[in-house]
XYZ file of C-alpha atoms in Angstrom:
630
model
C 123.981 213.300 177.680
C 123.746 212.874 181.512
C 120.242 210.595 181.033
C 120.050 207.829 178.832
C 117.118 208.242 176.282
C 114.008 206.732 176.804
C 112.611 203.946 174.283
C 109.851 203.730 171.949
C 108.089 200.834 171.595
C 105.358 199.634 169.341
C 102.460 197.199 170.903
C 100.530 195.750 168.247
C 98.288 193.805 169.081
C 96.857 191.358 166.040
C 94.069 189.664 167.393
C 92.045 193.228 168.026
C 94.470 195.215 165.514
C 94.859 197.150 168.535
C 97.684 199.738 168.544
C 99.729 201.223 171.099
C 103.158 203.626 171.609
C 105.077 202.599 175.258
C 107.788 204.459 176.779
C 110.469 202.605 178.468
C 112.827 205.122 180.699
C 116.341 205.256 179.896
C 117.321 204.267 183.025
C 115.945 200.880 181.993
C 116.961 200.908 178.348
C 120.689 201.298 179.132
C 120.300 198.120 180.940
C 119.708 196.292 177.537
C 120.313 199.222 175.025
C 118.855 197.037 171.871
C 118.464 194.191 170.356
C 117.619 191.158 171.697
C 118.771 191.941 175.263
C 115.947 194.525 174.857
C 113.586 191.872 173.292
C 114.209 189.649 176.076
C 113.111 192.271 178.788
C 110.011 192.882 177.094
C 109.075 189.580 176.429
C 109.864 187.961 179.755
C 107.898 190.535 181.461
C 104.765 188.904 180.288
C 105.207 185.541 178.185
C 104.931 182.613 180.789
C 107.016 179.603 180.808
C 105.805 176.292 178.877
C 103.866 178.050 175.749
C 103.567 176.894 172.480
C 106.115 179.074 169.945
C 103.302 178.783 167.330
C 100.564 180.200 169.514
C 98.908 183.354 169.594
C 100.709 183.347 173.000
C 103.839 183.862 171.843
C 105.492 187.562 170.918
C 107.527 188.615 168.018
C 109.837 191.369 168.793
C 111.737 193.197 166.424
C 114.311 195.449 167.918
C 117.336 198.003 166.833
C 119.519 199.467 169.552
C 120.547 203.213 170.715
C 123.666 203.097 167.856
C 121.253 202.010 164.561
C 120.734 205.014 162.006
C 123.862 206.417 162.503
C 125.749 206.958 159.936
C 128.472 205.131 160.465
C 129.778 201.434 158.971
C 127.860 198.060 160.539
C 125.480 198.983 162.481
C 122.067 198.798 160.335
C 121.005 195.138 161.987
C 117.987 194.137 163.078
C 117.322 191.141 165.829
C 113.900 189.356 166.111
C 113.571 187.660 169.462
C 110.664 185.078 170.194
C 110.541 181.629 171.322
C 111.747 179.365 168.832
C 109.423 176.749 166.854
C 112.606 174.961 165.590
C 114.691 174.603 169.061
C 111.872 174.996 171.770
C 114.074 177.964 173.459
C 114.476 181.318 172.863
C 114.608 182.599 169.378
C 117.268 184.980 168.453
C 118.579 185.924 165.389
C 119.776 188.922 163.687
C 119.999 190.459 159.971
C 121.231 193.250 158.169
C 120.310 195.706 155.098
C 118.729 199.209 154.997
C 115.516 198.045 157.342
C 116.365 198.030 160.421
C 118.136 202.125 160.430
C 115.052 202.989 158.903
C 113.266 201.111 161.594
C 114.560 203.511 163.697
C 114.655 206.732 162.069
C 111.295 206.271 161.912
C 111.354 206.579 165.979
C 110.767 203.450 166.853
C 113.295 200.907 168.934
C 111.376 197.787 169.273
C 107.838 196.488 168.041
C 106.270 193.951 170.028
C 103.674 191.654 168.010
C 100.575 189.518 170.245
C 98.265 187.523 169.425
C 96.966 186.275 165.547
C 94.840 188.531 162.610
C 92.254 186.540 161.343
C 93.088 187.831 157.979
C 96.583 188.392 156.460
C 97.784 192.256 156.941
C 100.998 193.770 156.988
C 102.393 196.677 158.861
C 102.746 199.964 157.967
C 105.046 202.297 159.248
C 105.315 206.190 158.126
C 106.633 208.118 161.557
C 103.661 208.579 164.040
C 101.798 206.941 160.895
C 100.805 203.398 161.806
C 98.355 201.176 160.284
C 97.495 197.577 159.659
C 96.860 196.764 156.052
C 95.129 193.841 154.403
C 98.024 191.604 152.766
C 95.288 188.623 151.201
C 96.757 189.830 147.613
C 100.448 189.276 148.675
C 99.926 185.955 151.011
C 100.957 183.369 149.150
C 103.189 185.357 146.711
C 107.510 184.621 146.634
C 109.301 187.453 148.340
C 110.395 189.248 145.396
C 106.807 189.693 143.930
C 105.553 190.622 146.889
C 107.606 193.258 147.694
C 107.110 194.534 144.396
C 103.108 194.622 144.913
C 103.498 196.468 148.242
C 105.741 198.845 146.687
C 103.088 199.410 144.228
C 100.235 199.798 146.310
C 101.891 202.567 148.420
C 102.791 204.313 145.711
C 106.570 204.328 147.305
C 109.803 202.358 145.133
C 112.038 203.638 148.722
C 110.236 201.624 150.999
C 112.230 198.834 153.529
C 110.045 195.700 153.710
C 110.593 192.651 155.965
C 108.809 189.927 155.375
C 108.187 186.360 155.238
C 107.345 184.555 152.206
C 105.678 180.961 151.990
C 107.580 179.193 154.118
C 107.056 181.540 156.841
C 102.997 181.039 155.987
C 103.359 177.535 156.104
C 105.122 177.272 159.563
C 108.169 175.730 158.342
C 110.098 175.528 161.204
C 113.269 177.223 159.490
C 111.544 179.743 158.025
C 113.541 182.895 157.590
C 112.209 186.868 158.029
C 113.869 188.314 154.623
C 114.337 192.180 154.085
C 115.289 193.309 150.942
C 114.146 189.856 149.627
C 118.347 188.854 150.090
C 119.133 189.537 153.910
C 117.485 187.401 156.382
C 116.817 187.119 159.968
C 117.599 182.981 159.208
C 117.981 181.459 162.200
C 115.747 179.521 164.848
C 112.602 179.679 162.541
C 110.664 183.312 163.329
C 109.095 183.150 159.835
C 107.018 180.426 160.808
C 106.128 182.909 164.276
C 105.295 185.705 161.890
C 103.635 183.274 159.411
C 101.370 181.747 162.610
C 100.250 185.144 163.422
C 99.278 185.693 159.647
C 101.353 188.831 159.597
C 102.911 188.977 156.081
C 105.332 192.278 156.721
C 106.716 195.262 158.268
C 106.877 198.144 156.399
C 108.665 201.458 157.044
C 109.308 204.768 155.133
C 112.760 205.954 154.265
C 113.575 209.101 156.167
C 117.566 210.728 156.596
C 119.790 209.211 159.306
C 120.385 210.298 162.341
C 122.920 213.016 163.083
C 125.664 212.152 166.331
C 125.700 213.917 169.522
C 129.049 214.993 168.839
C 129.818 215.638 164.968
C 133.414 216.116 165.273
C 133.692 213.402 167.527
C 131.713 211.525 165.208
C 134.229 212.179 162.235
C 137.299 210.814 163.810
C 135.708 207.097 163.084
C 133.797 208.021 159.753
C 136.531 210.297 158.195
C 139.163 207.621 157.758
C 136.699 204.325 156.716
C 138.572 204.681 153.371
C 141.943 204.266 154.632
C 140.868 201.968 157.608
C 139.767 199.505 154.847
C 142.772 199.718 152.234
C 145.173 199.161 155.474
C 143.107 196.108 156.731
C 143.683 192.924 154.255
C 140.702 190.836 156.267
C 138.261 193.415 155.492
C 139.354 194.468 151.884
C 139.212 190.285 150.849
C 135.673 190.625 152.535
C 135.071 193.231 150.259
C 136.226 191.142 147.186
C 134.834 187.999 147.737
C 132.950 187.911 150.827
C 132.399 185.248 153.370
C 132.880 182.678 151.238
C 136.999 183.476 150.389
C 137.309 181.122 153.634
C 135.792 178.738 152.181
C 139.016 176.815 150.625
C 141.099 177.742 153.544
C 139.051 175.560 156.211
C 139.694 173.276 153.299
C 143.390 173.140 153.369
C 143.214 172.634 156.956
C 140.775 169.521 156.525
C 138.099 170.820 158.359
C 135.615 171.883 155.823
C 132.027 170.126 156.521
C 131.822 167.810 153.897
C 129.188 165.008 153.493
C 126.822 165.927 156.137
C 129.890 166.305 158.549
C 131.140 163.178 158.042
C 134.374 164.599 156.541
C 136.059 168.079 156.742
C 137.679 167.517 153.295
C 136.481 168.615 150.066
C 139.485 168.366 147.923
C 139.745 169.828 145.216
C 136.128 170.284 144.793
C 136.384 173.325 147.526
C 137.947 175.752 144.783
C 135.121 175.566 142.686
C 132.706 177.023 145.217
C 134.880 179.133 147.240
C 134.772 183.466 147.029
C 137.738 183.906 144.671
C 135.903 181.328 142.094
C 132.647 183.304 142.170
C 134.499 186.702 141.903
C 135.712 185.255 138.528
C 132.253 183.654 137.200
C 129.145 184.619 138.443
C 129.600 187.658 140.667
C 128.304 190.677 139.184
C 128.183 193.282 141.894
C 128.830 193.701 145.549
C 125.676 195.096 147.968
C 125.890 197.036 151.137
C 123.832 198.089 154.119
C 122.606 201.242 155.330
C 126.157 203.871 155.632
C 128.346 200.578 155.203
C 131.580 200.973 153.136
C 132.564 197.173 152.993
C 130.101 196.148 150.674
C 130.600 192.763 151.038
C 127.043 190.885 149.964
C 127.221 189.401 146.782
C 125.471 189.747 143.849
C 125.333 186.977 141.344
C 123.732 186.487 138.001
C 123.369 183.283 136.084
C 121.408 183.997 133.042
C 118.133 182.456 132.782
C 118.646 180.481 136.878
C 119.542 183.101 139.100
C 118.091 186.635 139.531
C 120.575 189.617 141.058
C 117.629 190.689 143.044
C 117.470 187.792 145.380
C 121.624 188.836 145.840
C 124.176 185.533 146.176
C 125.682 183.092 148.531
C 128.039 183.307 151.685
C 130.081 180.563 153.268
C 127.832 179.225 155.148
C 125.264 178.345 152.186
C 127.892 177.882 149.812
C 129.084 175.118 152.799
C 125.685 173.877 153.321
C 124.370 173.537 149.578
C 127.972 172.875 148.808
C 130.511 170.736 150.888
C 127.644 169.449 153.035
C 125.714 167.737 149.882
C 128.557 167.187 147.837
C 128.010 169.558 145.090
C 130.465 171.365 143.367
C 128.246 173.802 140.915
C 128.129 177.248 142.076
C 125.662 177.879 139.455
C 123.297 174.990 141.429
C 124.252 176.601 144.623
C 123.116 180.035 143.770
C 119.961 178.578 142.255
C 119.299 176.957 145.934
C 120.021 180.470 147.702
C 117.799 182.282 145.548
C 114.850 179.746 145.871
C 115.414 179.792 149.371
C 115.578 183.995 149.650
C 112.460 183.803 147.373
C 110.652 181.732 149.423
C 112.057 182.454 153.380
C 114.071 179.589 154.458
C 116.942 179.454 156.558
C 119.580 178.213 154.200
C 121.752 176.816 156.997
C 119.229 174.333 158.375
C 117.883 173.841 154.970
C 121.389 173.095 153.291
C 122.232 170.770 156.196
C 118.684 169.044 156.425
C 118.937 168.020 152.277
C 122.772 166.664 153.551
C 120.994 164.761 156.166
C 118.253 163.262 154.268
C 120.937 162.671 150.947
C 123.054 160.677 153.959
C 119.519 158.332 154.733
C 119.208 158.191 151.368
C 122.908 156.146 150.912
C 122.286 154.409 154.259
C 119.051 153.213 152.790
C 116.826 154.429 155.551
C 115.159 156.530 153.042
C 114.409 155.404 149.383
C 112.904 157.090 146.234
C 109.550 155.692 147.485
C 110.073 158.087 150.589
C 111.016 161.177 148.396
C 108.130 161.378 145.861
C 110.983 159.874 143.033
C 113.589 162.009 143.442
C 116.656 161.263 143.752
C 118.033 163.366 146.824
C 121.790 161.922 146.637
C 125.108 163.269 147.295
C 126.163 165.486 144.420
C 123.032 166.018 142.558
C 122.685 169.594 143.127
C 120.069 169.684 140.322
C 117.069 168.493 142.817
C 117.583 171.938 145.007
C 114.997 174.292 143.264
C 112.125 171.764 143.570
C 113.120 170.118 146.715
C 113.162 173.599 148.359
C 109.712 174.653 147.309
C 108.340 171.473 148.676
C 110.044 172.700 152.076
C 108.135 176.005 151.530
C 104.905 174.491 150.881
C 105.233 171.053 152.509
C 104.741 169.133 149.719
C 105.000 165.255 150.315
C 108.759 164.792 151.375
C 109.195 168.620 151.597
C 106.357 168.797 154.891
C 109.044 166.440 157.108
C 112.125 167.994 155.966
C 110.132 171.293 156.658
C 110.489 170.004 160.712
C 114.146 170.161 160.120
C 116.829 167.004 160.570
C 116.481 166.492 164.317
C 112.482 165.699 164.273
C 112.950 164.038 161.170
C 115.410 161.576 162.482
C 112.984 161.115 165.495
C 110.383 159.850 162.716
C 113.380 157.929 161.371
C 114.457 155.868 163.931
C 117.669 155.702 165.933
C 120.401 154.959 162.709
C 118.987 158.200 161.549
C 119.276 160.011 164.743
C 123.161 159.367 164.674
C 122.812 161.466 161.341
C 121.105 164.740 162.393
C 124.095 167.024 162.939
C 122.099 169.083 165.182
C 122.490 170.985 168.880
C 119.093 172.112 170.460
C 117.102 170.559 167.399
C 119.376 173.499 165.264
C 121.684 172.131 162.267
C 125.143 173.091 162.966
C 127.023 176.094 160.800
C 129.844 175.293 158.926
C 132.605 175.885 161.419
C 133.751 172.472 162.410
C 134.239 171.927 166.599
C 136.925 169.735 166.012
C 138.793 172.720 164.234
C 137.443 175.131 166.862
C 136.865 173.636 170.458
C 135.778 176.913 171.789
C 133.336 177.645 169.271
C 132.279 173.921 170.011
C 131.793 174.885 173.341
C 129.653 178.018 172.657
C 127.560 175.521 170.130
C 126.740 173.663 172.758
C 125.985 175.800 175.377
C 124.626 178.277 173.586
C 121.047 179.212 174.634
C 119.974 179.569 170.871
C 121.414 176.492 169.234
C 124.403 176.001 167.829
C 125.843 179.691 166.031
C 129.326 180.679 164.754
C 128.773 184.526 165.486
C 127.690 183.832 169.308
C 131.870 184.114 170.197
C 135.057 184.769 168.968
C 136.909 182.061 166.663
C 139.726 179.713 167.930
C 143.232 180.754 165.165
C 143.129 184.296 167.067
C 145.122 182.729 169.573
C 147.207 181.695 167.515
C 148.349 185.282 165.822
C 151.290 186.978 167.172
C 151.157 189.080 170.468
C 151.536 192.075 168.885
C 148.748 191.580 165.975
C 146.045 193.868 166.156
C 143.529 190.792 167.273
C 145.890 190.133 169.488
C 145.909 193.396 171.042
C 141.909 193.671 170.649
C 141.299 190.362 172.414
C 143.721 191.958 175.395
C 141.075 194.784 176.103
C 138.450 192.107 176.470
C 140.902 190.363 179.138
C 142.211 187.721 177.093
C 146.262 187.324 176.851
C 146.504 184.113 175.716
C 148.870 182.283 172.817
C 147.971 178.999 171.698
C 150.498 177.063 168.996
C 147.723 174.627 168.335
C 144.101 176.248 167.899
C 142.635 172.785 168.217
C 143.657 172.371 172.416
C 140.658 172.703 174.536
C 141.544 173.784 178.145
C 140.817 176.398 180.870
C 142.260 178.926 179.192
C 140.428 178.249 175.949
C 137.102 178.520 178.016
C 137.846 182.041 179.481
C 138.542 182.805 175.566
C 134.928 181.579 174.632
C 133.124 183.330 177.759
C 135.202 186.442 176.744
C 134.377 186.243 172.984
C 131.028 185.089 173.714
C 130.031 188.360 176.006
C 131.842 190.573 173.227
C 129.285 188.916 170.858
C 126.645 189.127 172.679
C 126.871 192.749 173.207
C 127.174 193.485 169.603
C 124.131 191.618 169.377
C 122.568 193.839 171.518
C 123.923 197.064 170.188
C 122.585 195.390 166.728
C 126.134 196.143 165.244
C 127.663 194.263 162.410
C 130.513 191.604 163.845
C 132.307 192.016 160.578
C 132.699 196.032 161.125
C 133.264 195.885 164.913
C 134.478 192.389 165.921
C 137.860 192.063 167.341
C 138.617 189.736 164.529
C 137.807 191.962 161.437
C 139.728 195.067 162.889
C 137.215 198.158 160.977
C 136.564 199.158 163.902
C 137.554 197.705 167.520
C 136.209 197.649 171.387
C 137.867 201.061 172.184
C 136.178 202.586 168.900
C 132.977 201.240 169.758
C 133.478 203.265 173.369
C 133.741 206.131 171.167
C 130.981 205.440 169.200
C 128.529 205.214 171.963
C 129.903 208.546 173.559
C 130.284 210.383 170.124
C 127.246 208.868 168.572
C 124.379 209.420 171.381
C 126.306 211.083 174.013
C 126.813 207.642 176.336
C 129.722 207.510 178.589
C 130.424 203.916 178.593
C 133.354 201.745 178.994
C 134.439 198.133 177.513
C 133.432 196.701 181.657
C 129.723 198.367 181.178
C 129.455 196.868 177.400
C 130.495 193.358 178.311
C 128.082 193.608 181.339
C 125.142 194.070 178.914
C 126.665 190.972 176.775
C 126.892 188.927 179.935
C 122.917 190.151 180.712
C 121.613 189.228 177.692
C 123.400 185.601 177.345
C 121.592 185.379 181.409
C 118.388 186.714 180.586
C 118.272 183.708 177.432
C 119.339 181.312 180.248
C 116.339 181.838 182.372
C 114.155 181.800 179.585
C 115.180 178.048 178.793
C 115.445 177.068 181.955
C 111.942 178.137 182.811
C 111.069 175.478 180.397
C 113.327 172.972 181.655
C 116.383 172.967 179.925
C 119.610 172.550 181.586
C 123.157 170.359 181.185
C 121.442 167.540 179.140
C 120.487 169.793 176.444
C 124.430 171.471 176.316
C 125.477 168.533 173.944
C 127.040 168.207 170.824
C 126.513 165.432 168.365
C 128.048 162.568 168.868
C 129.653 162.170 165.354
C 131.770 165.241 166.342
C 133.741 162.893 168.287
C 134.523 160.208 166.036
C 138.271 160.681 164.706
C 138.172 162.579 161.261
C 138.101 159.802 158.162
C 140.490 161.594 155.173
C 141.919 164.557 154.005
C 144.874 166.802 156.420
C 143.119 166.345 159.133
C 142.751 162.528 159.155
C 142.749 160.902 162.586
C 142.195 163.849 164.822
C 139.347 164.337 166.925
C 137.586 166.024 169.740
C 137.818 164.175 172.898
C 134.606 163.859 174.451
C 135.841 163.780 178.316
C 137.563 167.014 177.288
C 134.575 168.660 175.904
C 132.628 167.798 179.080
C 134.813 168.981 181.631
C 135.238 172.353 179.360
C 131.468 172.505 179.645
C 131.738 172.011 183.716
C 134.591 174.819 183.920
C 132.251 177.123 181.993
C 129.262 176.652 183.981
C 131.567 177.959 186.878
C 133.307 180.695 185.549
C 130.164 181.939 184.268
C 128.222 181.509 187.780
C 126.043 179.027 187.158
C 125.155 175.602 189.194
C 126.162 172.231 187.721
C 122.873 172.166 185.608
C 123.631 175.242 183.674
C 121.097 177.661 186.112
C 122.260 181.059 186.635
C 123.231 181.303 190.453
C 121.114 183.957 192.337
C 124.241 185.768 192.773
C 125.076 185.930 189.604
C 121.317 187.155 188.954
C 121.756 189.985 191.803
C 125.046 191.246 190.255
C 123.626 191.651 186.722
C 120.865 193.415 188.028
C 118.573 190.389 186.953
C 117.437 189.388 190.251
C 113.490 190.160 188.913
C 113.945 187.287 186.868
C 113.450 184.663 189.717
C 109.682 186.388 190.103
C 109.306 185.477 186.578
């Protein structure tokens, strides 16, 4: 294919129920191929600097990339990109499932949403078919009934359905975009941006993937997925358990976040929530995504508590409902991922806000008085399914810990503030910085809030030099061996910018980090070359995808710094510092002068000024230099 293909873009706008197909030329698109990179462009075309995320003002961009519908392993994913209610930047945040290829089978590459329907309607997609539908009968309803009622109205049990569901219409600012009622776009609150503009969900009709530009091609990746996975132990334990077989291995190590971060150690506590323990009990199937073969989501059953529909918990909510509050019931853990899948809400921030406010609660800045009676302590995983549907519907306690833990603190007072485990107003995942300095350098920095799948993890360096990661992380320019994962220094910073623009372009191709990252080993950088040549006919190369990684994490820059963020926001919290209390990894800690300078060598090596602004040169040699009209 000597010309990249144009893009088709959906303008719908909600205030007139106006709507509109858009070309973009491929000339343009292979500049930011997808995702939120393509997001981004659109929206920073026309949204000004300073507006209010919950406005009419504000767009909501879904977007797949030139790979999605392919059929091929990891690369169904869908980004939303808007400016973020929770963190006051830009919103990005991705999601996986059968949606987003059918998204694009359907034709389309990105749908832009402006402005706010009176009424509640939904979207319906069926090819050049496109209509706004009344949703009053659905507002209101739990994810799971809803998209049983839509299914039922169209007369159509294959349909993909994104959606929010209460939270989302009550502007929590956490508020998750769920597909599938199980896979959600959790992160940085675009629920509550969907709920604002009273649109309840995007639906599309199944159609038959996409066919490669080169079949044969095509087959030498897709021929051998069987072998590929019984060959690779990381990605067959994936399989088996999921995210959450790490769980008692960050454990071990004593970095585990335990009591709202306070600790890394769960003792022996950890074994009763991790992967392998829910393989055994409660796990009853294992779920996939559109042409995926590592069917690693979960499906759990507890008989008479938890649904299969609503699918079962990964690390980071077993972590956040788990470690992070003390509780060591998996069956009270599932309970709080299904209430929070049925009703929209991000179940990192959610987790880590119930942590916070259990913490106020021992402190006795909060008391039972404060939390209409209930008794929101440490280890009483029983309070989750009515404490998360006062989130949702921001019921008494539930409408302040619907602001999240940062603007609750801020109500608080300054003891609480110390409490709010937080960068950019976003709760931190569970992947401790003190464990991982240059993921703790990406949380800080990052233009999104803190995120564990915005760079590559710290114990890669640490593998031999002839491991596979080891080999992967070479083609991406990084040769480095580290004895100790936890040393933060120059070299550790090229590591994150590296890992970071890797992620960032997978991002934008909307491809699945566990298929395709360097660390997972399904597929790796020179594959994906492959892919993109054998799957649409693009010549590419590893230097043109980590451009587009390195344009998108630019593009997000400008965006904040339009609204005047810069250094003073790049800050992690400050209990990240304090030496760790118990457990294996009692007495270490992050030094805070070493954090700072690793902050000041990446604002350098990426080519920014000492305030975090992108350099005009940098600008010019991204081909970004129509961002300083913007």
């Amino acid at each position: 294919m000597s010309v990249f293909p144009d893009a088709k873009i959906l303008d719908i706008d909600l205030s007139s129920g106006s709507i509109e197909t858009k070309s973009l030329s491929g000339e343009i698109y292979r500049l930011y191929p997808g995702g939120s990179s393509l997001g981004l462009y659109l929206a920073l075309q026309e949204m000004g600097a300073g507006i209010d995320p919950l406005s009419p003002d504000n767009m909501l961009i879904f977007s797949v990339s030139v790979l999605t519908g392919l059929p091929i392993s990891g690369q169904s994913r869908l980004t939303i990109t808007t400016k973020s209610p929770l963190t006051g930047t830009i919103g990005d945040s991705q999601s996986g499932g059968f949606f987003p290829a059918q998204m694009k089978i359907n034709g389309y590459d990105a749908i832009i949403f402006r402005g706010k329907s009176e009424k509640p309607v939904y979207l319906y997609i069926d090819g050049d078919k496109v209509e706004l539908k009344d949703a009053s009968s659905v507002w209101g309803k739990v994810t799971g009934e809803a998209e049983k009622m839509i299914k039922k109205e169209l007369d159509d049990e294959q349909l993909e359905i994104a959606q929010i569901g209460p939270a989302g219409e009550n502007m929590v600012k956490y508020a998750s975009i769920m597909n599938m009622s199980n896979r959600a776009n959790g992160r940085n609150g675009t629920g509550a941006v969907m709920g604002s503009k009273h649109l309840k969900a995007v639906v599309v009709k199944k159609g038959k993937a996409r066919k490669a530009a080169d079949q044969e091609g095509f087959k030498t990746l897709t021929g051998n997925v069987k072998q590929r996975i019984t060959e690779n132990e990381g990605i067959d334990a994936l399989g088996q358990f999921g995210t959450d077989g790490e769980l008692n291995g960050h454990n071990r190590e004593g970095f585990l976040p335990t009591r709202n971060f306070s600790s890394g150690f769960f003792g022996d506590s950890a074994k009763k929530i991790t992967g392998t323990t829910m393989a055994k009990t409660i796990l009853t199937g294992r779920d996939t995504c559109f042409s995926c073969a590592i069917r690693c989501k979960r499906v759990v059953e507890v008989e008479g508590k938890v649904d299969p529909f609503y699918g079962g918990p990964e690390y980071e909510t077993c972590a956040a409902f788990g470690s992070y509050c003390l509780t060591e019931n998996l069956e009270d853990i599932a309970v709080a991922n299904q209430y929070c899948n049925m009703y929209g809400i991000d179940t990192i921030s959610c987790g880590a806000t119930i942590a916070f406010v259990m913490e106020c609660m021992e402190k006795g800045i909060l008391s039972k008085d404060d939390t209409d009676g209930m008794d929101i302590t440490f280890g009483n995983g029983a309070v989750y399914p009515e404490l998360i549907k006062k989130i949702a519907l921001r019921d008494g306690i539930g409408d302040m810990m619907a602001e999240g833990s940062y603007r609750m603190a801020e109500k608080l007072g300054p003891e609480a503030m110390s409490l709010s485990v937080s960068v950019k107003k976003q709760e931190l995942p569970a992947h401790m910085p003190q464990y991982k300095p240059a993921m703790g350098l990406i949380y800080a920095v990052n233009n999104f809030g803190a995120d564990h799948q915005s760079c590559e993890h710290d114990p890669f360096l640490t593998m031999p030099a002839d491991a596979k990661e080891q080999v992967w992380l070479g083609m991406l320019g990084i040769n480095l061996l580290y004895d100790d994962q936890k040393t933060l220094d120059d070299g550790k910073v090229r590591f994150a910018i590296a890992g970071q623009k890797f992620y960032s372009m997978m991002d934008t191709l909307c491809i699945c980090q566990f298929a395709w990252g360097p660390s997972w080993q399904l597929y790796g950088p020179a594959d994906l070359v492959d892919a993109c040549n054998y799957g649409v006919g693009w010549q590419t190369s590893i230097q043109e995808l980590m451009d587009i990684g390195e344009r998108r994490i630019n593009m997000m820059r400008w965006f904040n710094v339009r609204d005047g963020f810069s250094a003073k926001d790049d800050v992690l919290p400050e209990r990240i510092f304090d030496p760790m209390p118990d457990g294996p990894s009692e007495g270490h800690q992050m030094k805070k002068e070493e954090f700072e300078e690793a902050r000041e060598t990446y604002y350098a090596f990426m080519g920014w000024d000492q305030e975090g602004k992108p350099t005009e040169a940098t600008l010019r040699r991204l081909s970004l230099n129509w961002l300083m009209d913007k």
